[in-house]
GROMACS .gro file of C-alpha atoms in nm:
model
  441
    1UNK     CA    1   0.461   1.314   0.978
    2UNK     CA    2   0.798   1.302   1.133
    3UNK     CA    3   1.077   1.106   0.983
    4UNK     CA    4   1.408   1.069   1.131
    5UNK     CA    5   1.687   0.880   0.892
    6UNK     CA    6   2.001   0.785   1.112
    7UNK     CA    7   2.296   0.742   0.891
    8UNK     CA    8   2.576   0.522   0.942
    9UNK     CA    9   2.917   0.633   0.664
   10UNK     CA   10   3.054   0.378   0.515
   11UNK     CA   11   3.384   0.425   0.476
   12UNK     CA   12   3.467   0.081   0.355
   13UNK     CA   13   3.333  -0.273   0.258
   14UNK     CA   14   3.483  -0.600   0.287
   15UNK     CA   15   3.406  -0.990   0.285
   16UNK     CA   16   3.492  -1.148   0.627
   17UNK     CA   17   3.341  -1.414   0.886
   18UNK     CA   18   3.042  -1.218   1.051
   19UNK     CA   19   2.829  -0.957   0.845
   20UNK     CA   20   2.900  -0.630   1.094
   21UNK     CA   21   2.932  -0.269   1.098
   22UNK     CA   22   3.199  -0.162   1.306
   23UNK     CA   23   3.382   0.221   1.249
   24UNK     CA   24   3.283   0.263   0.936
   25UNK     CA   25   3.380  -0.123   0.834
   26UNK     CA   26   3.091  -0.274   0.618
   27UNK     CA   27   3.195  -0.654   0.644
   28UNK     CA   28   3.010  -0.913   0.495
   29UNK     CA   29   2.969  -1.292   0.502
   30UNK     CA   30   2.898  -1.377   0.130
   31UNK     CA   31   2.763  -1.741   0.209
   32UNK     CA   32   2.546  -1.558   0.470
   33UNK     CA   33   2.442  -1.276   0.237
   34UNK     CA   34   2.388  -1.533  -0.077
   35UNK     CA   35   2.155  -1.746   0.101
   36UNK     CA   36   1.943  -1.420   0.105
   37UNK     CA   37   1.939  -1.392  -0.221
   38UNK     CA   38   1.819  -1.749  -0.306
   39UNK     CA   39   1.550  -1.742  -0.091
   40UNK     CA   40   1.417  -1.710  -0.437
   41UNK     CA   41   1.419  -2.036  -0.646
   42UNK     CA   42   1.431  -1.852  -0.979
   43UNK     CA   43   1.772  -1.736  -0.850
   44UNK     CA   44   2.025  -1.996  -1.047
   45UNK     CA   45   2.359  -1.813  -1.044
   46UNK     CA   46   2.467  -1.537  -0.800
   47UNK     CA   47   2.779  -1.372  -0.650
   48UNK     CA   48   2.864  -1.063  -0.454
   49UNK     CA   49   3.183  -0.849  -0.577
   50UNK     CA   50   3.289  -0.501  -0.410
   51UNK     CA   51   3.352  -0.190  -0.647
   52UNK     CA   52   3.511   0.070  -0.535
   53UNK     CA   53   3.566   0.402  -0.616
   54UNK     CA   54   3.834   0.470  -0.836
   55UNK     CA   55   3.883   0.095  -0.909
   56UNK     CA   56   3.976   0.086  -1.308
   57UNK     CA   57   3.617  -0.168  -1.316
   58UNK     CA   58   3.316  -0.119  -1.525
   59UNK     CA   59   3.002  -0.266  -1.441
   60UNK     CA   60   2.686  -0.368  -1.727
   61UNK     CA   61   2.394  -0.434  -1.773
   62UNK     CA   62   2.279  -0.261  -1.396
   63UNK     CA   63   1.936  -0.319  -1.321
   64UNK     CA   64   1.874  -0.112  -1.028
   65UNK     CA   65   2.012   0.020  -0.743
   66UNK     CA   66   1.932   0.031  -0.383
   67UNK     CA   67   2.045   0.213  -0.026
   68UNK     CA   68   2.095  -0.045   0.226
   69UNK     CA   69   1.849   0.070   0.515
   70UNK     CA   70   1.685  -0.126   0.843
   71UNK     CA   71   1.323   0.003   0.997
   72UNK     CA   72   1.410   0.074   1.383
   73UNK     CA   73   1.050  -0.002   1.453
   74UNK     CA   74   1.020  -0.261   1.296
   75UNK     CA   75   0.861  -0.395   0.941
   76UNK     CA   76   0.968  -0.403   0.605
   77UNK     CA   77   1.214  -0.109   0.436
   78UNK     CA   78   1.011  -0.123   0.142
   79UNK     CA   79   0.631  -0.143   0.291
   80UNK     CA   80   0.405  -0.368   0.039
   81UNK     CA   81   0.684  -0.488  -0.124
   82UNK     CA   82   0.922  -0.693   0.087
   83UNK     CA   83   0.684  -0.717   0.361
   84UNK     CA   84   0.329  -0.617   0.518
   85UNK     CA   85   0.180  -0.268   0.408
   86UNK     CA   86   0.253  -0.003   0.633
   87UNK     CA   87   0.247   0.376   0.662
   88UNK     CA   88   0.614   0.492   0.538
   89UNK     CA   89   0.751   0.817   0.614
   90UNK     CA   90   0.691   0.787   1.013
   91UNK     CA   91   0.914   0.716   1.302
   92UNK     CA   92   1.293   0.617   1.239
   93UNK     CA   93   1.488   0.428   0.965
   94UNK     CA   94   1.911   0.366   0.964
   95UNK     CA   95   2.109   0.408   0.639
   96UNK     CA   96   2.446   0.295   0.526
   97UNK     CA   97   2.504   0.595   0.340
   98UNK     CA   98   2.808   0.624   0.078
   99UNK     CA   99   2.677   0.264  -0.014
  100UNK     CA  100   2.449   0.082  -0.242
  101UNK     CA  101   2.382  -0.246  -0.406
  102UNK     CA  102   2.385  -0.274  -0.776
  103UNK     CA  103   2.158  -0.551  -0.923
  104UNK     CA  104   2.383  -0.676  -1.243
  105UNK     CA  105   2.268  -0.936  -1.485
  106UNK     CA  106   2.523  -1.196  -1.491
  107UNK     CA  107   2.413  -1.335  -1.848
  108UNK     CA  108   2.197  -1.083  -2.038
  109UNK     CA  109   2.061  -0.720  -2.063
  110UNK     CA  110   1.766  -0.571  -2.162
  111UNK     CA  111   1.645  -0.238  -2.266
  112UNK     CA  112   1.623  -0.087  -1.909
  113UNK     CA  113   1.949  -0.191  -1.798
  114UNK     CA  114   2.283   0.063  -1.813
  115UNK     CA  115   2.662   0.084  -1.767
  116UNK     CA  116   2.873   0.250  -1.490
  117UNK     CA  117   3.277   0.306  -1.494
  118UNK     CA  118   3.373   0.289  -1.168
  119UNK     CA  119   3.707   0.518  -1.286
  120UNK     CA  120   3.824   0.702  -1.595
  121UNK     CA  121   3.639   0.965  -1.813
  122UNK     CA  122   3.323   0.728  -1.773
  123UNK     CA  123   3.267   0.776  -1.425
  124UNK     CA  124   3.196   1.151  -1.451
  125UNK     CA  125   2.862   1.053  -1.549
  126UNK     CA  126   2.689   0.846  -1.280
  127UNK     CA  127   2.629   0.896  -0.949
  128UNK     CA  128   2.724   0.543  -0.846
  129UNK     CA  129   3.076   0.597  -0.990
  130UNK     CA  130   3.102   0.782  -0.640
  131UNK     CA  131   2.968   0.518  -0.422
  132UNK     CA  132   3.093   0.204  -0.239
  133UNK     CA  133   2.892  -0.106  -0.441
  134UNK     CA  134   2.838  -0.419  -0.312
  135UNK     CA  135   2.749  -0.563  -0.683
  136UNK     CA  136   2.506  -0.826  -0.698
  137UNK     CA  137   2.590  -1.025  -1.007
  138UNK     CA  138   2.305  -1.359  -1.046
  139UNK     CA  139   2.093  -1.546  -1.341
  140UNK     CA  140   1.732  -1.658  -1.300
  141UNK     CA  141   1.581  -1.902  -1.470
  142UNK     CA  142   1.340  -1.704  -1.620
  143UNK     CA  143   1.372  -1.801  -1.955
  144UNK     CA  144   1.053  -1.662  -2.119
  145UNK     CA  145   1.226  -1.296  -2.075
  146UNK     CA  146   1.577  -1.377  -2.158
  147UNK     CA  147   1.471  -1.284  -2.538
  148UNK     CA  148   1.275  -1.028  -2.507
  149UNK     CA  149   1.428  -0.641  -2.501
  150UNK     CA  150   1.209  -0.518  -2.189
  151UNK     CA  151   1.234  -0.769  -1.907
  152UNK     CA  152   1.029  -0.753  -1.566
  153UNK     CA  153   1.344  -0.881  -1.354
  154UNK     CA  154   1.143  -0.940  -1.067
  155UNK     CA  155   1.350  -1.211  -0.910
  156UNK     CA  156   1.680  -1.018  -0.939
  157UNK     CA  157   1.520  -0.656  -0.799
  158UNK     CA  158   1.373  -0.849  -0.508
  159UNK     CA  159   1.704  -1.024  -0.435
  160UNK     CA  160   1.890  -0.675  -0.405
  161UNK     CA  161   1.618  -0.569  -0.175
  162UNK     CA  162   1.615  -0.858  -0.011
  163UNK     CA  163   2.008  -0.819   0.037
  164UNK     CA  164   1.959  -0.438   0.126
  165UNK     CA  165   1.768  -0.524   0.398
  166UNK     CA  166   1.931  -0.781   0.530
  167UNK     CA  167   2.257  -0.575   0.518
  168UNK     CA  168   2.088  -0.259   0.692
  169UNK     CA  169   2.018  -0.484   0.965
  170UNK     CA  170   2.395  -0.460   1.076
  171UNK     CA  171   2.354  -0.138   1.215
  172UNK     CA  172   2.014  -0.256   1.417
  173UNK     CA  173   2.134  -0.167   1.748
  174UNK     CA  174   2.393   0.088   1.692
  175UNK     CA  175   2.390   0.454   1.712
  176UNK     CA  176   2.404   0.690   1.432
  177UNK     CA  177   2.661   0.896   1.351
  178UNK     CA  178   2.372   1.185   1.274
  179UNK     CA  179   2.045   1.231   1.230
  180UNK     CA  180   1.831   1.396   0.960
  181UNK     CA  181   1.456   1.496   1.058
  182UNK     CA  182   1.217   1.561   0.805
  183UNK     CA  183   0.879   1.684   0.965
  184UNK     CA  184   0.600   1.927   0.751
  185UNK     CA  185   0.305   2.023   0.992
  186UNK     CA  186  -0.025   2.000   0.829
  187UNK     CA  187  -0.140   2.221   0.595
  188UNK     CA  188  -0.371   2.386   0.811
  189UNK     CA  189  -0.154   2.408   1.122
  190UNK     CA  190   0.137   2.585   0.947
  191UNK     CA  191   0.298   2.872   1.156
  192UNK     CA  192   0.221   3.294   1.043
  193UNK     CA  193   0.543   3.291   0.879
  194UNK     CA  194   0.538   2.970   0.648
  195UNK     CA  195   0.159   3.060   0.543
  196UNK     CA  196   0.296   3.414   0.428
  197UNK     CA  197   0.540   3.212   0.209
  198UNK     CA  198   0.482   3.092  -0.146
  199UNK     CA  199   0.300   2.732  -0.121
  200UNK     CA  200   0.567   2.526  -0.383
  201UNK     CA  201   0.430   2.177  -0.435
  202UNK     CA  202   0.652   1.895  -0.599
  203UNK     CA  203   0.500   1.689  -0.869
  204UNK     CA  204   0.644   1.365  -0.944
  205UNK     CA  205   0.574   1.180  -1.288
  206UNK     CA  206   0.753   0.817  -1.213
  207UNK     CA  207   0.732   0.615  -1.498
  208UNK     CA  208   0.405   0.408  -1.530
  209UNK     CA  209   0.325   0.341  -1.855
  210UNK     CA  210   0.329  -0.033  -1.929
  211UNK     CA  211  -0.013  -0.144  -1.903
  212UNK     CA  212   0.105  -0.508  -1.821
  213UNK     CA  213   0.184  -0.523  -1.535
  214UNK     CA  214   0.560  -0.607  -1.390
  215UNK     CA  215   0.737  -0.322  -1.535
  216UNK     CA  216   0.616   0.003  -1.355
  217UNK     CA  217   0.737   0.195  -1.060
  218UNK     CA  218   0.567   0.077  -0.736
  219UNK     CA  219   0.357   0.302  -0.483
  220UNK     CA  220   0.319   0.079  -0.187
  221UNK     CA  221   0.400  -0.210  -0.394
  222UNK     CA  222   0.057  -0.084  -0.619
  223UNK     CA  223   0.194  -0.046  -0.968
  224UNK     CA  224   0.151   0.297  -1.070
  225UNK     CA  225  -0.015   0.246  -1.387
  226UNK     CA  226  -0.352   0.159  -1.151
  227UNK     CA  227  -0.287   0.530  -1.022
  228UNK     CA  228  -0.466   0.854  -1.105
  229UNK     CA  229  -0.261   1.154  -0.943
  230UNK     CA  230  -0.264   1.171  -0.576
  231UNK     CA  231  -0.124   1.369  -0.276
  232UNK     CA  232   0.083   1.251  -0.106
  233UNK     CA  233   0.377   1.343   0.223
  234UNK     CA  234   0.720   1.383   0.081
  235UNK     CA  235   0.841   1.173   0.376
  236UNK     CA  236   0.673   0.891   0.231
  237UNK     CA  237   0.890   0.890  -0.097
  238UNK     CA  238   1.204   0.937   0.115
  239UNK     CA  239   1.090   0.625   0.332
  240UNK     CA  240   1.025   0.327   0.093
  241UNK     CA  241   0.686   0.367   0.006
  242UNK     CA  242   0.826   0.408  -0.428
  243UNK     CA  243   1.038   0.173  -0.585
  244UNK     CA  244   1.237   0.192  -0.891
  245UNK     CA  245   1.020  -0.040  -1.179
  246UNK     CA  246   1.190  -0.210  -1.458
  247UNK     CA  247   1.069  -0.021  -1.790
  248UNK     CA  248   1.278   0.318  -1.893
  249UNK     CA  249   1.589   0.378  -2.104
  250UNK     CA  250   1.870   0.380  -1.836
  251UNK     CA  251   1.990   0.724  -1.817
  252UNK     CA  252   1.658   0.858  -1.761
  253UNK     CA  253   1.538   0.584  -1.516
  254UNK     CA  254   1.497   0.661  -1.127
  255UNK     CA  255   1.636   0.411  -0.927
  256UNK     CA  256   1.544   0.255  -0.598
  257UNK     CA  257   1.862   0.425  -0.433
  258UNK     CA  258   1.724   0.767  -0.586
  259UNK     CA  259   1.342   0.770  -0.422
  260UNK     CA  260   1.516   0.689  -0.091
  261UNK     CA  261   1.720   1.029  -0.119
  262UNK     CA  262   1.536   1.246  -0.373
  263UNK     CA  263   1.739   1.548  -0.380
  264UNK     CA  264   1.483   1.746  -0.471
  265UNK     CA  265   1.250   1.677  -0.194
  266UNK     CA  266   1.593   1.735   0.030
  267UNK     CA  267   1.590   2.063  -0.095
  268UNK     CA  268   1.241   2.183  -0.109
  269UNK     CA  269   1.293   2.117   0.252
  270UNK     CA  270   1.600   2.331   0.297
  271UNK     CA  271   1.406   2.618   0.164
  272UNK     CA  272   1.078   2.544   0.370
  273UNK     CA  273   0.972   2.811   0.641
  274UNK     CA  274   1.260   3.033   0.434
  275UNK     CA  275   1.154   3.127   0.112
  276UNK     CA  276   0.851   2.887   0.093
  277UNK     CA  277   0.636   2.703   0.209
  278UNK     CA  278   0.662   2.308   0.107
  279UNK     CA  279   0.316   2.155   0.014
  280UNK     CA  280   0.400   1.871  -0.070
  281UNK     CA  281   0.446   1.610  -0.349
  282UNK     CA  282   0.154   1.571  -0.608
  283UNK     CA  283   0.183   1.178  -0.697
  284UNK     CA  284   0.121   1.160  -1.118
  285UNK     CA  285   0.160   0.921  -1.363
  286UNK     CA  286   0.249   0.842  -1.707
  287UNK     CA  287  -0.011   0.772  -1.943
  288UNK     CA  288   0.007   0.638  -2.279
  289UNK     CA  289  -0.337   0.755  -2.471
  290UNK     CA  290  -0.381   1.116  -2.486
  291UNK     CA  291  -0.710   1.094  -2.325
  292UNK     CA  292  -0.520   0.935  -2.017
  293UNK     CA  293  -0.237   1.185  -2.009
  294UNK     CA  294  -0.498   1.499  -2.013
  295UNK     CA  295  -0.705   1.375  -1.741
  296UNK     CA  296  -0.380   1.307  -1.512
  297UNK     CA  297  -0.309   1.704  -1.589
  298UNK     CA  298  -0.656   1.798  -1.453
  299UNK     CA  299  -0.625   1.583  -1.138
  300UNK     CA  300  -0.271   1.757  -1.104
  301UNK     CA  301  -0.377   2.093  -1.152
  302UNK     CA  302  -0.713   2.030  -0.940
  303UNK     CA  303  -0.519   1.906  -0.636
  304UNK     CA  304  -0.271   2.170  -0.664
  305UNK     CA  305  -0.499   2.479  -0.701
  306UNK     CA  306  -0.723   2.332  -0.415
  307UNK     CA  307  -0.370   2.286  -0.201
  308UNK     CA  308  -0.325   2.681  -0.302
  309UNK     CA  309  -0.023   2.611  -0.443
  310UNK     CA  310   0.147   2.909  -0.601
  311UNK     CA  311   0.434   2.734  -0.798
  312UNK     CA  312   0.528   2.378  -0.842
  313UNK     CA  313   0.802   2.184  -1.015
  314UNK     CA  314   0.770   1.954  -1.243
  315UNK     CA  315   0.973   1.670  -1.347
  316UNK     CA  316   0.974   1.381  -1.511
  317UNK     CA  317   1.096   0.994  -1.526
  318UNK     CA  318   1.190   0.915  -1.911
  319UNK     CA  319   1.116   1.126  -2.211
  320UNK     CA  320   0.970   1.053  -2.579
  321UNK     CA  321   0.587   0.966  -2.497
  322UNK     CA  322   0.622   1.067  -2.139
  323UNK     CA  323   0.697   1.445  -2.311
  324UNK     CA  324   0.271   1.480  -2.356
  325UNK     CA  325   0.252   1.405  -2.026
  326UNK     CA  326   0.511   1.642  -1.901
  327UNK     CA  327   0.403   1.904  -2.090
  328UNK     CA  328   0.051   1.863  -2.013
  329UNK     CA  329   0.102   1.890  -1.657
  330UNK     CA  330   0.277   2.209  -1.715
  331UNK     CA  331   0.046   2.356  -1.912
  332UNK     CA  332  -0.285   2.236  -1.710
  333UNK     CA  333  -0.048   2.422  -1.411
  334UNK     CA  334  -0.008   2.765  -1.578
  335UNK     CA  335  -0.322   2.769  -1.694
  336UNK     CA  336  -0.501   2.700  -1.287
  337UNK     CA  337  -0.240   3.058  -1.254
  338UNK     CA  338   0.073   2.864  -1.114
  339UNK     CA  339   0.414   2.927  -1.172
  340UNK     CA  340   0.557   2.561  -1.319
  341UNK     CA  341   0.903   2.515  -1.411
  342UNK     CA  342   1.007   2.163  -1.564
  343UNK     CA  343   1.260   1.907  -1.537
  344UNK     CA  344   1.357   1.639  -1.772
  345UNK     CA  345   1.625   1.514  -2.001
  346UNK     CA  346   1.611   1.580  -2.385
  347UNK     CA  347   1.626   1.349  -2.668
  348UNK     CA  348   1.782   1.566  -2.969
  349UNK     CA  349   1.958   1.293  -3.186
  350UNK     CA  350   2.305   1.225  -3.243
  351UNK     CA  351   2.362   1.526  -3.440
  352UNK     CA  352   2.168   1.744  -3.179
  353UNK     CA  353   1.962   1.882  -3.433
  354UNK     CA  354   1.590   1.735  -3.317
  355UNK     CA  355   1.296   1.875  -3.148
  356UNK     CA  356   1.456   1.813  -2.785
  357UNK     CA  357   1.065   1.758  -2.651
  358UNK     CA  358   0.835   1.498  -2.842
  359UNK     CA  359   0.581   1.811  -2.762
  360UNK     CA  360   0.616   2.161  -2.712
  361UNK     CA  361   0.412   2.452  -2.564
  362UNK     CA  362   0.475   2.832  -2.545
  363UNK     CA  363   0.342   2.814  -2.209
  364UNK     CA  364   0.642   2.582  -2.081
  365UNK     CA  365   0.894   2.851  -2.077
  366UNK     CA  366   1.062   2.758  -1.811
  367UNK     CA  367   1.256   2.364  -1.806
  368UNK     CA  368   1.602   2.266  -1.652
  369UNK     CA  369   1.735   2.051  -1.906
  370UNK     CA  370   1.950   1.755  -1.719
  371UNK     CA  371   2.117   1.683  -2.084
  372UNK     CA  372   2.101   1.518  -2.388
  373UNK     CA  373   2.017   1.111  -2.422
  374UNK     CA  374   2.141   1.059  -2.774
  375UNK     CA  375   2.482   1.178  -2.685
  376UNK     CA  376   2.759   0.946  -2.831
  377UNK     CA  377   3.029   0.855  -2.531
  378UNK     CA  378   3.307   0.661  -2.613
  379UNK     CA  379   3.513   0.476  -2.329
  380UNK     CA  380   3.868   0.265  -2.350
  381UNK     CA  381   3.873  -0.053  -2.183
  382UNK     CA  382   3.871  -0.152  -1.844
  383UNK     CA  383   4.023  -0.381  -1.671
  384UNK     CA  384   3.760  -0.539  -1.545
  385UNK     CA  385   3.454  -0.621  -1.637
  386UNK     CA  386   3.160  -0.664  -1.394
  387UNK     CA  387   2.846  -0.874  -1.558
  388UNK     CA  388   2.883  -0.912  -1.915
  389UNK     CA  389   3.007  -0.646  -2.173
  390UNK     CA  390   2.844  -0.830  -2.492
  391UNK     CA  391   2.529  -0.723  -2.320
  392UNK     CA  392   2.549  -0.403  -2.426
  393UNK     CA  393   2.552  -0.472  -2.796
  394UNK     CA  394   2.416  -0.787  -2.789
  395UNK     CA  395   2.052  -0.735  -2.585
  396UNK     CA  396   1.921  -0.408  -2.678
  397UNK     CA  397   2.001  -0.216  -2.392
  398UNK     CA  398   1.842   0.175  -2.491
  399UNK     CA  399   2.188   0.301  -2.566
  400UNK     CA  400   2.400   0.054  -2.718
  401UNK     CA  401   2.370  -0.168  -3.048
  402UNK     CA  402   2.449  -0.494  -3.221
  403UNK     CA  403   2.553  -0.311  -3.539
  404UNK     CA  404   2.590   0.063  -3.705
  405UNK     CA  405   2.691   0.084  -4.101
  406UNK     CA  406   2.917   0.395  -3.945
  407UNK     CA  407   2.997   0.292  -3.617
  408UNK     CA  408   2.952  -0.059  -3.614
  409UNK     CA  409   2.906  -0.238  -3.273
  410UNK     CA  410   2.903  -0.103  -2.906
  411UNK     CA  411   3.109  -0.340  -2.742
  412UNK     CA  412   3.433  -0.300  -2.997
  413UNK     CA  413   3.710  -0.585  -3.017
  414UNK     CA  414   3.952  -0.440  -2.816
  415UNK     CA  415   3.700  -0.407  -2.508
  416UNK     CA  416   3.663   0.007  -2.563
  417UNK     CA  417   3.235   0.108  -2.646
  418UNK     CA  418   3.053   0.332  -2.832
  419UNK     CA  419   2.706   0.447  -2.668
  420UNK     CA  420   2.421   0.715  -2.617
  421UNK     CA  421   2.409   0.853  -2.328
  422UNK     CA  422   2.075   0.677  -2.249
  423UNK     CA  423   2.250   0.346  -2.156
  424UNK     CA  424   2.452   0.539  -1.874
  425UNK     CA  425   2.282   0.399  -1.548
  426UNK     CA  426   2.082   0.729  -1.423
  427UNK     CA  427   2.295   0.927  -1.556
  428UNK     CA  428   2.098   1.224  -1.635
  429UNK     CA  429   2.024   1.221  -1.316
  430UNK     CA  430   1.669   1.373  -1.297
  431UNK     CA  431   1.608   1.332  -0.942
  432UNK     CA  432   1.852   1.631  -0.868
  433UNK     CA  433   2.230   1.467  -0.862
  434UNK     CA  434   2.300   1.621  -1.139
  435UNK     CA  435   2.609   1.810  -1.177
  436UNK     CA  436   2.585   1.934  -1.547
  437UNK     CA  437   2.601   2.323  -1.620
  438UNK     CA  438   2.499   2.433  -1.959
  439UNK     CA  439   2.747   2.626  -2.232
  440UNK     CA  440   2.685   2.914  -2.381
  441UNK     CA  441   2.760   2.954  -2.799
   0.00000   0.00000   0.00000
């Protein structure tokens, strides 16, 4: 497979007569670009606002987040999603880099959602703090969710895909300002020098654990829960064939935006042909009986050791219950005589003192830790709000709450929070953003 992504930089984005790209200009026709969005009836309420970088704005609850892209030959972004199933990670697809659009729940939260401070000591946290977001702020009238902490938010995800796509389309017939190529040969056509290389092999564990179905990541819009581990091109994840699903506490969550430019794919391929040789990615899942997450760590280890894959990394989307599954992989890994090294988040409390991993084995002696999700953060105001703020106490969201007999609410009455780290909107940052260095005591 050979994948070439075009990238247009935004340098700015603004509201104007004509949706265009034009030196860097991102302009957009709202009326034009709503009408997208409620191609959906269940759409009720919608608007499109522009955060910025450095603008003293803070946006909640965030839903997801997506990379405004356009397929040059032709069909859907998002294959089996927002349009016929096709073969992803082939040919050549434009991005609006520097950009994204934030889905934002313009009434109420859920469990899944997060925060992001566009400025201030809150913005070191998230990668979106950095970006230029065009903020998609609706209501559905889905009411049988609107009480209950986990919500599906189908209608809104689609309608920032929906928007995404239509938005990439603005740079249709234009030329990119470069080009990055992603191409592995097959496994049995690799060149003397790669083959003398150590085979590394990426294995992905996006979250997949609801068994009803609605919530999970998508594979080619199959939800991954139907999924036993499989093998499959990196290009394919870097293409639109995995989309962000709507279960996870926030900070550990991988978003749309993040599949589309998985760092850690990026990187593999830096260092392929130089000091390795890039397998691939190893498709898992997350399981939720024990008998489910130890038969997922033999398909992993199977596939791997009949790739003759030397090392492999490891990481996954969420933590708690996903830990068996993490660790299983790892150890079903080391024990098929392959170097594993893990990466995850850790969940140690608010006073740091608990088992980090929900399970632990001597033969995972090697994880990148991408921080803590009980950390307490505490922001001032902002000027403006983007969504609602009461959300964030009010509707469960993983890291905020209603009430504490200590700390009382989230949302205080002066507009400044209290929160764990896990309602941060990916901002552990799993996928390889992450910009956190350990401390030494």
């Amino acid at each position: 497979m050979k994948l070439k992504i075009g990238n247009f930089y935004v340098k700015d984005i603004i509201f104007g007569e004509t949706t265009k790209f034009e030196q860097g200009i991102l302009q957009i026709n709202k009326e034009e670009a709503l009408r997208v969005v409620y191609e959906d009836e269940n759409i009720t309420d919608a608007d499109l606002i522009i955060a910025k970088p450095g603008d003293k704005v803070r946006i909640v609850p965030v839903k997801e987040a997506i990379e405004p892209r356009y397929r040059v030959e032709g069909g859907p972004v998002f294959p089996g999603v927002t349009g016929e199933l096709m073969q992803a990670g082939n040919g050549a697809t434009y991005a609006l880099k520097n950009s994204s659009v934030l889905v934002v729940g313009k009434k109420w939260g859920g469990f899944q959602d997060g925060l992001i401070d566009m400025s201030g000591e809150g913005a070191k946290y998230t990668l979106f703090s950095e970006l230029l977001n065009i903020c998609l702020v609706a209501d559905t009238n889905e009411d049988f969710e609107k009480n209950e902490q986990q919500k599906k938010n189908k209608a809104l995800r689609w309608a920032g895909m929906r928007l995404s796509e239509y938005l990439g389309k603005t740079v249709a017939n234009l030329e990119p300002e470069d080009i990055e190529v992603y191409e592995l040969n097959p496994l049995t056509k690799r060149t003397e020098k790669e083959n003398m290389l150590p085979n590394v092999a990426f294995v992905m564990q996006p979250q997949s654990q609801m068994e009803e179905m609605g919530y999970n990541d998508l594979v080619y819009g199959w939800d991954a829960n139907h999924m036993l581990p499989t093998f499959m091109h990196p290009n394919e994840i870097l293409d639109g064939a995995v989309i962000s699903g709507s279960f996870m506490p926030c900070s550990s969550k991988w978003s749309t935006y993040d599949f589309q430019n998985y760092p850690m794919i990026k990187r593999l391929y830096e260092e392929h042909g130089n000091t390795i040789n890039f397998v691939g990615v190893i498709m898992s899942n997350l399981n939720v009986a024990l008998e489910q997450k130890e038969r997922a760590a033999l398909f992993v280890a199977q596939i791997a050791k009949s790739l003759g894959v030397d090392a492999a990394v490891v990481a996954e989307e969420g933590y708690g219950n996903p830990d068996a599954d993490f660790i299983a992989c790892i150890v079903a890994l080391e024990n098929a005589g392959i170097k594993t090294v893990g990466v995850t988040n850790e969940c140690t409390g608010r006073d740091g003192a608990s088992q980090p991993l929900v399970t632990l084995d001597q033969k995972a002696d090697a994880i990148v830790s991408c921080g803590n999700v009980s950390e307490l953060i505490i922001l001032p105001p902002m000027e403006t709000v983007i969504g609602d703020l009461e959300s964030l106490a009010r509707d469960g969201l993983s890291g905020g709450w209603g009430n504490d007999e200590i700390l009382g609410s989230s949302v205080r009455e002066d507009g400044s929070i209290i929160m764990e780290n896990n309602a941060m909107f990916c901002g552990d940052r799993v996928s390889g953003w992450s910009t956190k260095t350990m401390v030494e005591f």
